[in-house]
Amino acid sequence: MARRYILHLDFDAFFASVEEILDPALKGKPVIVGAPPGQRGVVASASYAARAFGVCSAMPTAQALRLCPQAIVLPPRHKVYQEYSARMMAILFEYTPLVEPLSLDEAFLDLTGCEARWGSPQELARELQERLEVELGLTASIGLASNKLVAKIASGLEKPRGFVLVPHGREAEFLAPLPVEKLWGVGEVTARSLSEMGVSTVGQLAALNATQLEARLGRRGLDVYRYARGLDDRAVVVERAEKSLSREVTFAEDVGDRKVLRKELLVLSESVALQLRKRGLRGRTIKLKLRYSDFETLTRQVTMGAPTDLAQVIFEQAARLLDKARDKKREVRLIGVGVSKFETEERQLSLFEGAGDGRVEKLRRLSQSVDRIRERYGDEAIRRG
Ligand code: TTP
Ligand code: MG
């Protein structure tokens, strides 16, 4: 069987770099894309010149400006970034149909068996990096490895313009010196729990056996056990154009308590909202799904005047549907939330501008900073209070 090659590609300082292309006078200067400091905004993207001053994403813009007063702060222009993202994806698809976009500026490619047509995966990766720079003017960092986990970590290690190849069989050795937080599934809480066991690097983690990890981390311990050894067999998933996005959960024990159901609904709404924002989608229809203990399943939905990608809005609608639809005498086995009727960014902008809804804007800013923290520290880092 052909050796598996997975490539992960991520643009360097994506939003800030696009701004530099559109205004070449910005090149090399400390550029920050984010909300202005007056609005308690945070940095979405910082150019590498700005990072030299200690500026990083998710940092409050006000703090960034204290570190680097000469920084140029620009408001995000999502439509433009989406265009560049689409151009990048189009180039990737020229090489293989096995492209999995992860967010606007990053994707996985499965290059297994590509040699016949494109030369070695290394050559292909280099060519890709060069083409993106010549044709789009954007630099990307690439990780190339036998699986997604290792490729993704590798692409982040030598930014900007990084290229890190992890040879087959050397995955564990490559990961060993890295901090445990680099692994999927290891957020702040898990890292703290591990450090109590004297474990701070992936190598130390790999010395633990599965039973120890399961005892400490629960079911997730087994995933972490495999990741620590550089093992990950997840496939590159080719996405169809999505029409809806949903999350559902089956309870270990059937639930009749409204409070418990609402709490789960909030967690699901947050998860759906995060996925929407990562994909740059907003939807107008919110759907609730309930399955009772006897497996009878019902769905209810509501369509709003304006699209959303906010957990709070999704939750409020779903919770209202729950109160209306639920038969309180029966216990619930499964609950789910979905969002559909997606709208394009352009229309969304005008709707939001027209609405002039200060609360929506405030929620959006909060959500963006929450996303950034989640990206960094994993889902477990934040739960709404
Ligand atoms: P990243 O790839 O995380 O950041 P980056 O491209 O700016 O910098 P790096 O060189 O470290 O890759 O995210 C891509 C873009 O997505 C980023 O330019 C800004 C935006 N973004 C948000 O607005 N909110 C978020 O929560 C995240 C993760 C990114
Ligand atoms: Mg990036």
CSV table of C-alpha atoms and ligand atoms in Angstrom, one decimal:
chain,number,residue,atom,x,y,z
A,1,MET,CA,0.0,0.0,0.0
A,2,ALA,CA,1.2,3.5,-0.8
A,3,ARG,CA,2.6,5.5,2.2
A,4,ARG,CA,0.1,7.9,3.6
A,5,TYR,CA,1.1,11.6,3.1
A,6,ILE,CA,-1.0,14.3,4.7
A,7,LEU,CA,-0.2,17.9,4.1
A,8,HIS,CA,-1.4,20.8,6.4
A,9,LEU,CA,-1.2,24.3,5.0
A,10,ASP,CA,-1.9,27.5,6.9
A,11,PHE,CA,-1.3,31.1,5.7
A,12,ASP,CA,0.9,33.3,7.8
A,13,ALA,CA,-0.8,36.2,9.5
A,14,PHE,CA,-3.6,35.7,7.1
A,15,PHE,CA,-5.9,38.8,7.6
A,16,ALA,CA,-2.9,41.1,8.1
A,17,SER,CA,-1.1,39.7,5.0
A,18,VAL,CA,-4.1,40.3,2.8
A,19,GLU,CA,-4.2,43.9,4.0
A,20,GLU,CA,-0.6,44.3,3.1
A,21,ILE,CA,-1.3,43.0,-0.4
A,22,LEU,CA,-4.1,45.5,-0.8
A,23,ASP,CA,-2.0,48.4,0.5
A,24,PRO,CA,1.7,47.6,-0.3
A,25,ALA,CA,2.7,50.7,1.8
A,26,LEU,CA,1.9,48.5,4.9
A,27,LYS,CA,4.5,45.8,3.9
A,28,GLY,CA,6.9,45.1,6.8
A,29,LYS,CA,5.1,47.5,9.1
A,30,PRO,CA,3.4,46.3,12.3
A,31,VAL,CA,-0.2,45.7,11.1
A,32,ILE,CA,-3.0,44.6,13.3
A,33,VAL,CA,-6.4,43.5,12.0
A,34,GLY,CA,-9.0,43.7,14.7
A,35,ALA,CA,-11.6,45.8,16.5
A,36,PRO,CA,-10.4,49.2,17.6
A,37,PRO,CA,-9.3,49.5,21.2
A,38,GLY,CA,-12.2,51.8,22.2
A,39,GLN,CA,-14.6,49.0,21.8
A,40,ARG,CA,-12.8,46.5,24.0
A,41,GLY,CA,-11.8,44.8,20.7
A,42,VAL,CA,-9.3,42.0,20.3
A,43,VAL,CA,-6.6,41.3,17.8
A,44,ALA,CA,-7.7,38.9,15.1
A,45,SER,CA,-4.5,38.8,13.2
A,46,ALA,CA,-1.1,40.5,13.7
A,47,SER,CA,1.7,40.8,11.1
A,48,TYR,CA,5.0,39.3,12.0
A,49,ALA,CA,6.4,42.8,12.3
A,50,ALA,CA,3.8,43.4,15.0
A,51,ARG,CA,4.5,40.1,16.7
A,52,ALA,CA,8.1,41.2,17.2
A,53,PHE,CA,6.7,43.6,19.8
A,54,GLY,CA,4.9,40.8,21.6
A,55,VAL,CA,1.6,41.4,19.9
A,56,CYS,CA,-0.4,38.2,19.4
A,57,SER,CA,-3.9,37.3,18.4
A,58,ALA,CA,-6.7,37.3,21.0
A,59,MET,CA,-4.9,40.0,22.8
A,60,PRO,CA,-7.0,43.1,23.6
A,61,THR,CA,-6.2,45.7,20.9
A,62,ALA,CA,-5.6,48.3,23.7
A,63,GLN,CA,-2.8,46.1,25.1
A,64,ALA,CA,-1.4,45.5,21.7
A,65,LEU,CA,-1.1,49.3,21.2
A,66,ARG,CA,0.7,49.7,24.5
A,67,LEU,CA,3.3,47.2,23.4
A,68,CYS,CA,3.5,48.7,19.9
A,69,PRO,CA,2.1,52.2,19.7
A,70,GLN,CA,3.1,52.7,16.1
A,71,ALA,CA,1.0,49.6,15.0
A,72,ILE,CA,-1.6,50.2,12.3
A,73,VAL,CA,-5.0,48.9,13.4
A,74,LEU,CA,-7.4,48.0,10.6
A,75,PRO,CA,-10.9,46.7,10.8
A,76,PRO,CA,-11.5,43.2,9.4
A,77,ARG,CA,-12.9,42.9,5.8
A,78,HIS,CA,-14.2,39.4,5.8
A,79,LYS,CA,-15.4,39.5,2.2
A,80,VAL,CA,-11.9,40.1,0.9
A,81,TYR,CA,-10.4,37.4,3.0
A,82,GLN,CA,-13.1,35.0,1.8
A,83,GLU,CA,-12.1,35.8,-1.8
A,84,TYR,CA,-8.4,35.0,-1.1
A,85,SER,CA,-9.5,31.9,0.8
A,86,ALA,CA,-11.5,30.7,-2.2
A,87,ARG,CA,-8.6,31.3,-4.5
A,88,MET,CA,-6.3,29.4,-2.3
A,89,MET,CA,-8.7,26.4,-2.1
A,90,ALA,CA,-9.1,26.5,-5.9
A,91,ILE,CA,-5.3,26.1,-6.3
A,92,LEU,CA,-5.2,23.2,-3.8
A,93,PHE,CA,-8.0,21.4,-5.7
A,94,GLU,CA,-5.8,21.5,-8.8
A,95,TYR,CA,-3.6,19.0,-7.1
A,96,THR,CA,-6.1,16.6,-5.5
A,97,PRO,CA,-9.8,16.4,-4.8
A,98,LEU,CA,-8.9,15.3,-1.3
A,99,VAL,CA,-8.9,18.7,0.2
A,100,GLU,CA,-10.4,19.4,3.6
A,101,PRO,CA,-10.7,23.1,4.4
A,102,LEU,CA,-10.5,23.7,8.1
A,103,SER,CA,-10.9,27.4,8.3
A,104,LEU,CA,-10.5,30.3,5.9
A,105,ASP,CA,-6.7,30.1,5.8
A,106,GLU,CA,-5.9,26.4,6.4
A,107,ALA,CA,-6.6,23.0,4.8
A,108,PHE,CA,-5.5,19.4,4.9
A,109,LEU,CA,-4.6,17.6,1.7
A,110,ASP,CA,-4.3,13.9,1.3
A,111,LEU,CA,-1.3,13.4,-1.0
A,112,THR,CA,-1.1,9.6,-0.8
A,113,GLY,CA,-0.3,8.2,-4.2
A,114,CYS,CA,0.3,11.6,-5.8
A,115,GLU,CA,3.8,10.7,-6.9
A,116,ALA,CA,2.8,9.3,-10.3
A,117,ARG,CA,1.4,12.7,-11.4
A,118,TRP,CA,3.1,15.3,-9.2
A,119,GLY,CA,6.5,14.0,-8.1
A,120,SER,CA,7.3,13.5,-4.4
A,121,PRO,CA,5.0,15.0,-1.8
A,122,GLN,CA,7.9,17.2,-0.7
A,123,GLU,CA,8.3,18.6,-4.3
A,124,LEU,CA,4.6,19.1,-4.5
A,125,ALA,CA,4.5,20.9,-1.2
A,126,ARG,CA,7.3,23.3,-2.2
A,127,GLU,CA,5.6,24.0,-5.5
A,128,LEU,CA,2.3,24.7,-3.7
A,129,GLN,CA,4.0,27.1,-1.4
A,130,GLU,CA,5.7,28.9,-4.2
A,131,ARG,CA,2.6,29.1,-6.3
A,132,LEU,CA,0.6,30.6,-3.5
A,133,GLU,CA,3.2,33.3,-3.0
A,134,VAL,CA,3.6,34.1,-6.7
A,135,GLU,CA,-0.1,33.9,-7.6
A,136,LEU,CA,-1.8,35.3,-4.5
A,137,GLY,CA,1.1,37.1,-2.8
A,138,LEU,CA,0.6,35.2,0.4
A,139,THR,CA,3.1,33.1,2.3
A,140,ALA,CA,2.0,29.8,3.8
A,141,SER,CA,3.5,27.4,6.2
A,142,ILE,CA,3.3,23.7,5.5
A,143,GLY,CA,3.5,20.5,7.6
A,144,LEU,CA,3.9,17.2,5.8
A,145,ALA,CA,3.6,13.9,7.7
A,146,SER,CA,1.9,10.5,7.8
A,147,ASN,CA,-1.2,11.9,9.5
A,148,LYS,CA,-3.3,14.9,10.3
A,149,LEU,CA,-2.2,15.4,13.9
A,150,VAL,CA,1.5,15.5,13.1
A,151,ALA,CA,1.0,17.5,9.9
A,152,LYS,CA,-0.9,20.2,11.7
A,153,ILE,CA,1.5,20.6,14.5
A,154,ALA,CA,4.4,20.6,12.0
A,155,SER,CA,3.0,23.4,10.0
A,156,GLY,CA,2.9,25.7,13.0
A,157,LEU,CA,6.4,25.1,14.1
A,158,GLU,CA,8.5,27.3,11.8
A,159,LYS,CA,6.1,30.1,10.8
A,160,PRO,CA,6.3,32.2,8.7
A,161,ARG,CA,7.1,30.4,5.4
A,162,GLY,CA,7.7,27.2,7.3
A,163,PHE,CA,8.2,23.8,5.8
A,164,VAL,CA,8.4,20.9,8.2
A,165,LEU,CA,8.5,17.3,7.0
A,166,VAL,CA,8.2,14.6,9.6
A,167,PRO,CA,9.5,11.3,8.1
A,168,HIS,CA,7.4,8.1,8.5
A,169,GLY,CA,8.2,6.3,11.7
A,170,ARG,CA,9.6,9.5,13.4
A,171,GLU,CA,6.3,10.9,14.6
A,172,ALA,CA,6.8,10.1,18.3
A,173,GLU,CA,10.3,11.4,18.2
A,174,PHE,CA,9.2,14.6,16.6
A,175,LEU,CA,6.5,15.2,19.1
A,176,ALA,CA,8.5,14.2,22.2
A,177,PRO,CA,10.0,17.6,23.1
A,178,LEU,CA,6.8,19.6,22.5
A,179,PRO,CA,4.6,20.8,25.3
A,180,VAL,CA,1.5,18.6,25.8
A,181,GLU,CA,-0.8,21.5,24.9
A,182,LYS,CA,0.2,21.0,21.3
A,183,LEU,CA,-1.9,17.8,21.1
A,184,TRP,CA,-5.5,17.8,20.2
A,185,GLY,CA,-7.7,17.1,23.2
A,186,VAL,CA,-5.2,18.6,25.6
A,187,GLY,CA,-6.5,21.9,26.8
A,188,GLU,CA,-5.6,24.0,29.7
A,189,VAL,CA,-7.4,21.9,32.3
A,190,THR,CA,-5.9,18.6,31.0
A,191,ALA,CA,-2.5,20.2,30.9
A,192,ARG,CA,-2.8,21.2,34.5
A,193,SER,CA,-4.0,17.8,35.5
A,194,LEU,CA,-1.0,16.2,33.7
A,195,SER,CA,1.5,18.6,35.2
A,196,GLU,CA,0.4,17.4,38.6
A,197,MET,CA,1.7,14.1,37.5
A,198,GLY,CA,5.0,15.7,36.5
A,199,VAL,CA,4.1,15.5,32.8
A,200,SER,CA,4.7,18.6,30.6
A,201,THR,CA,6.1,17.3,27.3
A,202,VAL,CA,4.6,14.9,24.9
A,203,GLY,CA,7.5,12.6,25.4
A,204,GLN,CA,6.7,12.4,29.1
A,205,LEU,CA,3.1,11.8,28.3
A,206,ALA,CA,4.1,8.9,25.9
A,207,ALA,CA,5.8,7.2,28.8
A,208,LEU,CA,2.4,6.7,30.6
A,209,ASN,CA,0.3,3.7,29.8
A,210,ALA,CA,-3.2,3.7,28.6
A,211,THR,CA,-4.7,2.7,32.0
A,212,GLN,CA,-3.0,5.6,33.8
A,213,LEU,CA,-4.2,8.0,31.2
A,214,GLU,CA,-7.7,6.7,31.2
A,215,ALA,CA,-7.9,6.9,35.0
A,216,ARG,CA,-6.7,10.5,34.8
A,217,LEU,CA,-8.5,11.8,31.8
A,218,GLY,CA,-11.5,9.5,31.3
A,219,ARG,CA,-12.4,8.3,27.9
A,220,ARG,CA,-10.4,11.0,26.2
A,221,GLY,CA,-7.3,9.4,27.8
A,222,LEU,CA,-7.2,6.8,25.1
A,223,ASP,CA,-7.1,9.3,22.3
A,224,VAL,CA,-4.4,11.2,24.1
A,225,TYR,CA,-2.5,8.0,24.6
A,226,ARG,CA,-2.5,7.5,20.8
A,227,TYR,CA,-1.7,11.1,19.9
A,228,ALA,CA,1.2,11.2,22.3
A,229,ARG,CA,2.7,8.4,20.1
A,230,GLY,CA,2.0,10.3,17.0
A,231,LEU,CA,-0.8,7.9,16.0
A,232,ASP,CA,-3.8,9.3,14.2
A,233,ASP,CA,-5.7,7.5,11.5
A,234,ARG,CA,-8.4,10.1,10.8
A,235,ALA,CA,-9.1,10.6,7.1
A,236,VAL,CA,-9.1,13.8,5.2
A,237,VAL,CA,-12.8,14.5,4.9
A,238,VAL,CA,-14.0,16.2,1.7
A,239,GLU,CA,-16.8,18.5,2.4
A,240,ARG,CA,-19.8,19.0,0.3
A,241,ALA,CA,-21.2,22.5,0.2
A,242,GLU,CA,-22.9,22.5,3.6
A,243,LYS,CA,-26.6,23.3,3.8
A,244,SER,CA,-26.9,22.9,7.5
A,245,LEU,CA,-24.8,22.4,10.6
A,246,SER,CA,-25.9,20.6,13.7
A,247,ARG,CA,-24.8,18.9,16.9
A,248,GLU,CA,-26.6,16.4,19.0
A,249,VAL,CA,-26.0,14.3,22.1
A,250,THR,CA,-27.5,11.1,23.4
A,251,PHE,CA,-27.7,11.2,27.2
A,252,ALA,CA,-26.1,8.3,29.2
A,253,GLU,CA,-29.4,8.3,31.2
A,254,ASP,CA,-32.7,9.7,29.9
A,255,VAL,CA,-33.5,13.2,31.2
A,256,GLY,CA,-36.7,14.8,32.3
A,257,ASP,CA,-35.3,17.9,34.0
A,258,ARG,CA,-35.7,21.1,32.1
A,259,LYS,CA,-32.6,22.6,33.6
A,260,VAL,CA,-30.4,19.8,32.4
A,261,LEU,CA,-31.9,19.9,29.0
A,262,ARG,CA,-31.3,23.7,28.7
A,263,LYS,CA,-27.7,23.3,29.9
A,264,GLU,CA,-27.0,20.7,27.2
A,265,LEU,CA,-28.8,23.0,24.6
A,266,LEU,CA,-26.4,25.8,25.5
A,267,VAL,CA,-23.3,23.6,25.1
A,268,LEU,CA,-24.6,22.4,21.7
A,269,SER,CA,-25.5,25.9,20.6
A,270,GLU,CA,-21.9,27.0,21.5
A,271,SER,CA,-20.5,24.2,19.5
A,272,VAL,CA,-22.6,24.9,16.4
A,273,ALA,CA,-21.8,28.6,16.7
A,274,LEU,CA,-18.1,28.0,16.8
A,275,GLN,CA,-18.3,25.8,13.7
A,276,LEU,CA,-20.4,28.4,11.9
A,277,ARG,CA,-17.9,31.1,12.6
A,278,LYS,CA,-14.9,29.0,11.6
A,279,ARG,CA,-16.6,28.5,8.3
A,280,GLY,CA,-17.7,32.1,7.9
A,281,LEU,CA,-21.4,31.0,7.8
A,282,ARG,CA,-24.5,32.5,9.4
A,283,GLY,CA,-27.9,31.0,9.2
A,284,ARG,CA,-31.5,32.1,9.7
A,285,THR,CA,-33.2,28.8,10.6
A,286,ILE,CA,-32.7,27.2,14.0
A,287,LYS,CA,-33.8,23.6,14.5
A,288,LEU,CA,-34.4,21.6,17.6
A,289,LYS,CA,-34.4,17.8,17.7
A,290,LEU,CA,-35.7,15.7,20.5
A,291,ARG,CA,-35.9,12.0,20.9
A,292,TYR,CA,-37.9,10.5,23.8
A,293,SER,CA,-36.9,7.4,25.6
A,294,ASP,CA,-39.3,5.4,23.4
A,295,PHE,CA,-37.3,6.6,20.4
A,296,GLU,CA,-40.1,8.8,19.1
A,297,THR,CA,-38.3,11.7,17.5
A,298,LEU,CA,-39.6,15.2,16.8
A,299,THR,CA,-38.1,18.3,15.2
A,300,ARG,CA,-39.2,21.9,15.4
A,301,GLN,CA,-37.7,24.9,13.7
A,302,VAL,CA,-38.0,28.6,13.5
A,303,THR,CA,-36.7,31.0,10.9
A,304,MET,CA,-35.5,34.4,12.0
A,305,GLY,CA,-35.4,37.7,10.1
A,306,ALA,CA,-31.6,38.0,10.3
A,307,PRO,CA,-29.0,35.3,10.1
A,308,THR,CA,-26.8,34.5,13.1
A,309,ASP,CA,-23.6,32.7,14.1
A,310,LEU,CA,-24.0,33.5,17.8
A,311,ALA,CA,-24.4,30.9,20.5
A,312,GLN,CA,-26.7,33.1,22.6
A,313,VAL,CA,-29.1,33.7,19.8
A,314,ILE,CA,-29.2,30.0,18.7
A,315,PHE,CA,-29.7,28.9,22.3
A,316,GLU,CA,-32.5,31.4,23.0
A,317,GLN,CA,-34.4,30.2,19.9
A,318,ALA,CA,-33.8,26.5,20.6
A,319,ALA,CA,-34.8,26.9,24.2
A,320,ARG,CA,-38.0,28.5,23.2
A,321,LEU,CA,-38.7,25.6,20.8
A,322,LEU,CA,-37.9,23.2,23.6
A,323,ASP,CA,-40.4,24.8,26.0
A,324,LYS,CA,-43.1,24.8,23.3
A,325,ALA,CA,-42.6,21.3,21.9
A,326,ARG,CA,-41.6,19.1,24.8
A,327,ASP,CA,-44.0,16.7,26.4
A,328,LYS,CA,-43.0,17.3,30.0
A,329,LYS,CA,-44.3,13.9,31.1
A,330,ARG,CA,-41.7,12.0,29.0
A,331,GLU,CA,-38.0,11.7,29.4
A,332,VAL,CA,-35.6,12.7,26.7
A,333,ARG,CA,-33.0,10.4,25.3
A,334,LEU,CA,-31.4,12.7,22.7
A,335,ILE,CA,-31.3,16.4,22.1
A,336,GLY,CA,-29.9,18.3,19.1
A,337,VAL,CA,-29.5,21.8,17.6
A,338,GLY,CA,-29.0,22.8,14.0
A,339,VAL,CA,-28.7,25.9,12.0
A,340,SER,CA,-29.5,26.2,8.3
A,341,LYS,CA,-30.6,28.7,5.6
A,342,PHE,CA,-27.1,30.2,5.3
A,343,GLU,CA,-26.6,33.6,3.8
A,344,THR,CA,-23.7,35.2,2.1
A,345,GLU,CA,-21.5,37.5,4.0
A,346,GLU,CA,-22.5,40.5,1.9
A,347,ARG,CA,-26.2,40.3,2.7
A,348,GLN,CA,-25.3,39.6,6.3
A,349,LEU,CA,-23.3,42.8,6.6
A,350,SER,CA,-26.1,45.0,5.3
A,351,LEU,CA,-28.6,43.3,7.6
A,352,PHE,CA,-26.5,43.8,10.6
A,353,GLU,CA,-25.6,47.3,9.7
A,354,GLY,CA,-29.3,48.0,9.1
A,355,ALA,CA,-30.3,46.4,12.4
A,356,GLY,CA,-28.0,48.7,14.3
A,357,ASP,CA,-28.3,46.3,17.2
A,358,GLY,CA,-25.7,47.1,19.8
A,359,ARG,CA,-26.3,43.8,21.6
A,360,VAL,CA,-25.6,41.7,18.5
A,361,GLU,CA,-22.3,43.5,17.9
A,362,LYS,CA,-21.3,43.1,21.5
A,363,LEU,CA,-22.1,39.4,21.5
A,364,ARG,CA,-20.2,39.0,18.2
A,365,ARG,CA,-17.0,40.6,19.7
A,366,LEU,CA,-17.3,38.4,22.8
A,367,SER,CA,-17.8,35.3,20.6
A,368,GLN,CA,-14.7,36.1,18.5
A,369,SER,CA,-12.5,36.4,21.5
A,370,VAL,CA,-14.0,33.2,22.9
A,371,ASP,CA,-13.2,31.4,19.6
A,372,ARG,CA,-9.7,32.5,19.7
A,373,ILE,CA,-9.2,31.2,23.2
A,374,ARG,CA,-10.8,27.9,22.2
A,375,GLU,CA,-8.6,27.6,19.2
A,376,ARG,CA,-5.6,28.0,21.4
A,377,TYR,CA,-6.5,26.0,24.5
A,378,GLY,CA,-9.2,23.6,23.3
A,379,ASP,CA,-12.9,23.5,23.8
A,380,GLU,CA,-12.6,22.8,27.5
A,381,ALA,CA,-11.0,26.1,28.2
A,382,ILE,CA,-14.2,28.0,28.2
A,383,ARG,CA,-17.7,27.2,29.4
A,384,ARG,CA,-20.2,30.0,29.6
A,385,GLY,CA,-20.7,30.9,33.3
B,1,TTP,P1,-4.7,31.8,12.2
B,1,TTP,O1,-4.1,30.9,11.2
B,1,TTP,O2,-4.9,31.2,13.6
B,1,TTP,O3,-3.8,33.1,12.4
B,1,TTP,P2,-2.9,34.0,11.4
B,1,TTP,O4,-3.1,33.4,10.0
B,1,TTP,O5,-3.3,35.4,11.5
B,1,TTP,O6,-1.5,33.8,11.9
B,1,TTP,P3,-0.5,32.5,11.8
B,1,TTP,O7,0.7,33.0,11.0
B,1,TTP,O8,-0.1,32.2,13.2
B,1,TTP,O9,-1.2,31.4,11.1
B,1,TTP,O10,-6.1,32.3,11.8
B,1,TTP,C1,-6.4,32.7,10.5
B,1,TTP,C2,-7.1,34.0,10.4
B,1,TTP,O11,-8.4,33.8,11.0
B,1,TTP,C3,-6.5,35.1,11.1
B,1,TTP,O12,-5.7,35.9,10.2
B,1,TTP,C4,-7.6,35.9,11.8
B,1,TTP,C5,-8.8,35.0,11.7
B,1,TTP,N1,-9.3,34.5,13.0
B,1,TTP,C6,-10.3,35.1,13.7
B,1,TTP,O13,-10.8,36.2,13.3
B,1,TTP,N2,-10.8,34.5,14.8
B,1,TTP,C7,-10.3,33.4,15.3
B,1,TTP,O14,-10.8,32.9,16.3
B,1,TTP,C8,-9.2,32.7,14.6
B,1,TTP,C9,-8.7,31.4,15.1
B,1,TTP,C10,-8.8,33.3,13.5
B,2,MG,MG,-2.8,31.3,9.7
